[in-house]
mmCIF file of C-alpha atoms in Angstrom:
data_model
loop_
_atom_site.group_PDB
_atom_site.id
_atom_site.type_symbol
_atom_site.label_atom_id
_atom_site.label_comp_id
_atom_site.label_asym_id
_atom_site.label_seq_id
_atom_site.Cartn_x
_atom_site.Cartn_y
_atom_site.Cartn_z
ATOM 1 C CA MET A 623 2.939 -1.869 23.765
ATOM 2 C CA PRO A 624 5.995 -1.076 21.573
ATOM 3 C CA MET A 625 8.564 1.421 22.777
ATOM 4 C CA PRO A 626 8.227 4.839 21.175
ATOM 5 C CA LEU A 627 10.716 5.460 18.398
ATOM 6 C CA THR A 628 12.434 8.827 18.734
ATOM 7 C CA GLY A 629 15.479 10.661 17.519
ATOM 8 C CA HIS A 630 16.619 14.230 17.144
ATOM 9 C CA THR A 631 17.470 16.720 14.435
ATOM 10 C CA VAL A 632 21.206 17.322 14.028
ATOM 11 C CA ARG A 633 21.160 19.738 11.062
ATOM 12 C CA VAL A 634 18.617 21.556 8.925
ATOM 13 C CA LEU A 635 19.645 22.512 5.392
ATOM 14 C CA VAL A 636 18.339 24.292 2.308
ATOM 15 C CA GLY A 637 19.397 24.008 -1.314
ATOM 16 C CA ALA A 638 18.272 27.089 -3.173
ATOM 17 C CA GLU A 639 20.362 26.623 -6.334
ATOM 18 C CA PRO A 640 18.417 24.591 -8.930
ATOM 19 C CA LYS A 641 21.378 22.821 -10.572
ATOM 20 C CA ARG A 642 23.491 22.051 -7.471
ATOM 21 C CA VAL A 643 23.218 19.007 -5.242
ATOM 22 C CA LEU A 644 24.801 20.761 -2.254
ATOM 23 C CA THR A 645 22.679 22.259 0.502
ATOM 24 C CA ARG A 646 23.710 24.759 3.162
ATOM 25 C CA GLU A 647 23.116 24.575 6.887
ATOM 26 C CA VAL A 648 20.636 27.098 8.333
ATOM 27 C CA PRO A 649 19.419 27.774 11.908
ATOM 28 C CA GLU A 650 15.871 26.624 11.108
ATOM 29 C CA VAL A 651 13.625 25.627 8.241
ATOM 30 C CA ARG A 652 10.002 26.507 7.788
ATOM 31 C CA VAL A 653 7.989 23.866 6.029
ATOM 32 C CA SER A 654 4.727 24.530 4.238
ATOM 33 C CA LEU A 655 2.490 22.168 2.320
ATOM 34 C CA GLU A 656 4.800 22.891 -0.632
ATOM 35 C CA GLY A 657 7.923 21.665 1.184
ATOM 36 C CA VAL A 658 10.976 23.345 2.694
ATOM 37 C CA MET A 659 10.548 27.046 2.030
ATOM 38 C CA GLY A 660 13.334 28.349 -0.220
ATOM 39 C CA ASP A 661 14.492 24.873 -1.278
ATOM 40 C CA ARG A 662 14.784 23.836 -4.931
ATOM 41 C CA HIS A 663 12.574 20.775 -4.317
ATOM 42 C CA ALA A 664 9.657 22.761 -2.887
ATOM 43 C CA GLY A 665 6.396 22.698 -4.787
ATOM 44 C CA LEU A 666 3.117 20.840 -4.837
ATOM 45 C CA THR A 667 4.017 19.182 -8.145
ATOM 46 C CA ARG A 668 7.128 18.049 -9.979
ATOM 47 C CA LYS A 669 7.874 16.605 -13.387
ATOM 48 C CA ALA A 670 7.828 12.828 -13.800
ATOM 49 C CA ASP A 671 11.293 11.373 -14.308
ATOM 50 C CA VAL A 672 13.133 8.064 -14.141
ATOM 51 C CA ARG A 673 11.668 7.472 -10.648
ATOM 52 C CA THR A 674 8.114 7.462 -12.062
ATOM 53 C CA PRO A 675 8.347 5.320 -15.233
ATOM 54 C CA TRP A 676 4.578 4.702 -15.268
ATOM 55 C CA PHE A 677 4.048 8.338 -16.357
ATOM 56 C CA PRO A 678 5.353 10.043 -19.495
ATOM 57 C CA ARG A 679 8.608 11.829 -18.689
ATOM 58 C CA GLY A 680 7.889 15.480 -17.886
ATOM 59 C CA ALA A 681 4.225 14.948 -16.939
ATOM 60 C CA LEU A 682 3.175 16.841 -13.808
ATOM 61 C CA VAL A 683 2.790 14.599 -10.758
ATOM 62 C CA ARG A 684 2.327 15.184 -7.028
ATOM 63 C CA ASN A 685 5.628 16.134 -5.415
ATOM 64 C CA SER A 686 6.342 13.316 -2.982
ATOM 65 C CA ARG A 687 10.037 14.329 -2.866
ATOM 66 C CA GLN A 688 9.725 17.714 -1.131
ATOM 67 C CA VAL A 689 12.070 16.801 1.720
ATOM 68 C CA SER A 690 15.247 14.692 1.868
ATOM 69 C CA LEU A 691 16.472 13.194 5.154
ATOM 70 C CA VAL A 692 19.666 11.374 6.089
ATOM 71 C CA SER A 693 20.949 9.715 9.253
ATOM 72 C CA THR A 694 24.153 10.642 11.071
ATOM 73 C CA GLU A 695 24.767 6.965 11.756
ATOM 74 C CA GLU A 696 24.190 5.932 8.127
ATOM 75 C CA LEU A 697 26.435 8.740 6.825
ATOM 76 C CA ALA A 698 29.232 7.248 8.961
ATOM 77 C CA LEU A 699 28.567 3.805 7.438
ATOM 78 C CA ILE A 700 28.717 5.259 3.913
ATOM 79 C CA ALA A 701 32.005 7.018 4.720
ATOM 80 C CA ALA A 702 33.473 3.790 6.122
ATOM 81 C CA ALA A 703 32.388 1.828 3.026
ATOM 82 C CA LEU A 704 33.992 4.476 0.778
ATOM 83 C CA GLU A 705 37.092 4.611 2.999
ATOM 84 C CA VAL A 706 36.843 8.390 3.432
ATOM 85 C CA PRO A 707 36.896 10.355 6.711
ATOM 86 C CA GLN A 708 33.317 11.627 6.450
ATOM 87 C CA VAL A 709 30.266 12.178 4.270
ATOM 88 C CA GLN A 710 28.266 15.258 5.196
ATOM 89 C CA ALA A 711 24.511 15.661 4.804
ATOM 90 C CA SER A 712 25.010 18.878 2.832
ATOM 91 C CA TRP A 713 27.145 17.084 0.224
ATOM 92 C CA LEU A 714 24.197 14.785 -0.563
ATOM 93 C CA GLY A 715 21.653 17.597 -0.826
ATOM 94 C CA ALA A 716 19.772 16.625 2.331
ATOM 95 C CA ASN A 717 17.312 18.947 4.075
ATOM 96 C CA LEU A 718 17.485 17.217 7.454
ATOM 97 C CA GLU A 719 20.097 15.168 9.256
ATOM 98 C CA LEU A 720 18.614 13.046 12.028
ATOM 99 C CA SER A 721 20.295 10.956 14.693
ATOM 100 C CA GLY A 722 19.045 8.231 16.986
ATOM 101 C CA VAL A 723 16.545 6.618 14.601
ATOM 102 C CA PRO A 724 17.876 3.116 13.950
ATOM 103 C CA ARG A 725 18.076 2.192 10.258
ATOM 104 C CA LEU A 726 16.383 5.414 9.167
ATOM 105 C CA THR A 727 16.522 4.497 5.481
ATOM 106 C CA ARG A 728 14.563 1.293 6.171
ATOM 107 C CA LEU A 729 11.557 3.096 7.689
ATOM 108 C CA PRO A 730 8.527 2.056 5.636
ATOM 109 C CA PRO A 731 6.559 4.375 3.355
ATOM 110 C CA GLY A 732 3.774 6.041 5.310
ATOM 111 C CA THR A 733 5.952 6.657 8.385
ATOM 112 C CA ARG A 734 5.236 10.042 9.962
ATOM 113 C CA LEU A 735 7.851 12.218 11.680
ATOM 114 C CA PHE A 736 6.501 14.667 14.271
ATOM 115 C CA PHE A 737 8.507 17.747 15.287
ATOM 116 C CA PRO A 738 7.859 19.981 18.356
ATOM 117 C CA GLU A 739 6.734 23.076 16.435
ATOM 118 C CA ASP A 740 3.829 21.456 14.542
ATOM 119 C CA ALA A 741 5.707 20.138 11.487
ATOM 120 C CA VAL A 742 4.795 16.618 10.398
ATOM 121 C CA LEU A 743 6.570 14.901 7.519
ATOM 122 C CA MET A 744 5.222 11.845 5.688
ATOM 123 C CA MET A 745 7.879 9.498 4.365
ATOM 124 C CA GLU A 746 7.484 8.335 0.783
ATOM 125 C CA GLY A 747 10.383 5.901 0.745
ATOM 126 C CA GLU A 748 14.101 5.406 0.278
ATOM 127 C CA ASN A 749 16.096 8.013 -1.587
ATOM 128 C CA THR A 750 17.775 5.615 -3.975
ATOM 129 C CA PRO A 751 21.541 6.236 -4.275
ATOM 130 C CA CYS A 752 22.694 7.565 -7.637
ATOM 131 C CA ARG A 753 25.924 8.601 -9.328
ATOM 132 C CA LYS A 754 24.875 12.265 -9.291
ATOM 133 C CA ALA A 755 25.070 12.297 -5.478
ATOM 134 C CA GLY A 756 28.323 10.342 -5.683
ATOM 135 C CA ARG A 757 29.772 12.931 -8.073
ATOM 136 C CA ALA A 758 28.941 15.626 -5.495
ATOM 137 C CA LEU A 759 31.435 13.922 -3.137
ATOM 138 C CA GLU A 760 34.306 13.916 -5.632
ATOM 139 C CA PRO A 761 35.504 17.515 -5.055
ATOM 140 C CA PHE A 762 35.967 16.716 -1.354
ATOM 141 C CA TYR A 763 38.120 13.641 -2.084
ATOM 142 C CA PRO A 764 39.801 14.227 -5.469
ATOM 143 C CA GLU A 765 42.400 11.534 -4.721
ATOM 144 C CA ARG A 766 39.708 8.822 -4.467
ATOM 145 C CA GLN A 767 39.110 6.931 -7.726
ATOM 146 C CA ALA A 768 35.604 6.030 -8.992
ATOM 147 C CA LEU A 769 33.914 7.621 -5.981
ATOM 148 C CA ALA A 770 30.676 8.312 -7.873
ATOM 149 C CA SER A 771 30.181 4.723 -8.968
ATOM 150 C CA ARG A 772 31.313 3.306 -5.603
ATOM 151 C CA PHE A 773 28.840 5.570 -3.805
ATOM 152 C CA VAL A 774 25.834 3.734 -5.267
ATOM 153 C CA LYS A 775 26.824 0.447 -3.581
ATOM 154 C CA ALA A 776 28.131 2.080 -0.388
ATOM 155 C CA ALA A 777 24.902 4.045 0.115
ATOM 156 C CA HIS A 778 22.504 1.179 -0.670
ATOM 157 C CA GLN A 779 19.826 1.157 2.074
ATOM 158 C CA ARG A 780 21.731 3.994 3.814
ATOM 159 C CA ARG A 781 20.987 6.984 1.554
ATOM 160 C CA GLY A 782 18.058 8.244 3.616
ATOM 161 C CA LEU A 783 14.458 8.999 2.818
ATOM 162 C CA VAL A 784 12.349 11.380 0.801
ATOM 163 C CA GLY A 785 8.920 12.590 1.773
ATOM 164 C CA TRP A 786 6.466 15.428 1.810
ATOM 165 C CA VAL A 787 5.032 17.879 4.316
ATOM 166 C CA GLU A 788 1.750 16.787 5.871
ATOM 167 C CA ARG A 789 1.560 19.667 8.366
ATOM 168 C CA PRO A 790 3.395 23.011 8.236
ATOM 169 C CA GLY A 791 5.721 24.134 10.995
ATOM 170 C CA VAL A 792 9.313 24.921 11.939
ATOM 171 C CA ILE A 793 12.206 22.475 12.326
ATOM 172 C CA ARG A 794 15.439 23.324 14.162
ATOM 173 C CA PRO A 795 18.640 21.496 15.109
ATOM 174 C CA GLY A 796 18.196 19.749 18.447
ATOM 175 C CA ASP A 797 14.469 19.166 17.947
ATOM 176 C CA ALA A 798 13.145 15.863 19.209
ATOM 177 C CA VAL A 799 11.587 13.742 16.455
ATOM 178 C CA ARG A 800 8.797 11.287 17.218
ATOM 179 C CA VAL A 801 8.497 8.496 14.655
ATOM 180 C CA LEU A 802 5.084 6.949 14.025
ATOM 181 C CA LEU A 803 5.220 3.800 11.930
ATOM 182 C CA PRO A 804 2.257 2.970 9.702
ATOM 183 C CA PRO A 805 0.044 0.057 10.711
ATOM 184 C CA PRO A 806 1.140 -3.295 9.261
ATOM 185 C CA VAL A 807 -0.522 -4.189 5.988
ATOM 186 C CA THR A 808 -1.572 -7.670 4.987
ATOM 187 C CA TYR A 809 -2.537 -8.240 1.409
ATOM 188 C CA SER A 810 -3.222 -11.427 -0.461
ATOM 189 C CA LEU A 811 -4.763 -12.219 -3.802
ATOM 190 C CA PRO A 812 -7.891 -14.398 -3.826
#
């Protein structure tokens, strides 16, 4: 039987301002089936964009990007690759910073995260690094050249995950997180 995969919540954050990447640390977040309450990404639906090219841009689609998670360990790797002292979860617009889950960004779609006070999050997949998130770092390191473009490479497979709320609840710093991987899938064409 495989060892249980667990970690813990380091920070919980909310980004209420629609046009800003930055989030702010709070003592707890309540999650509903619409996402992190008070966060700009909450909602049952969102508009299709570059991440959903199979739909016309602006079409309403299910919001599978209600929650953004990053890893303490992966943030340190990004900072080292950028040669800066640190990269904080709030600078990247994350809702949760987790620690102790090896290679968090590489968890497969369909992974569930269970928190002590009922909340369950379903992971959709990697939050692909982009220049917009890289530009959010620039004010913290104005002396660093081309930080936005360098961020994309530095954060590849380290940027964290996005997902949606499967079960409402409360998430706080220090909470244990139980990770349930989806069953392996085998698929072959006839």
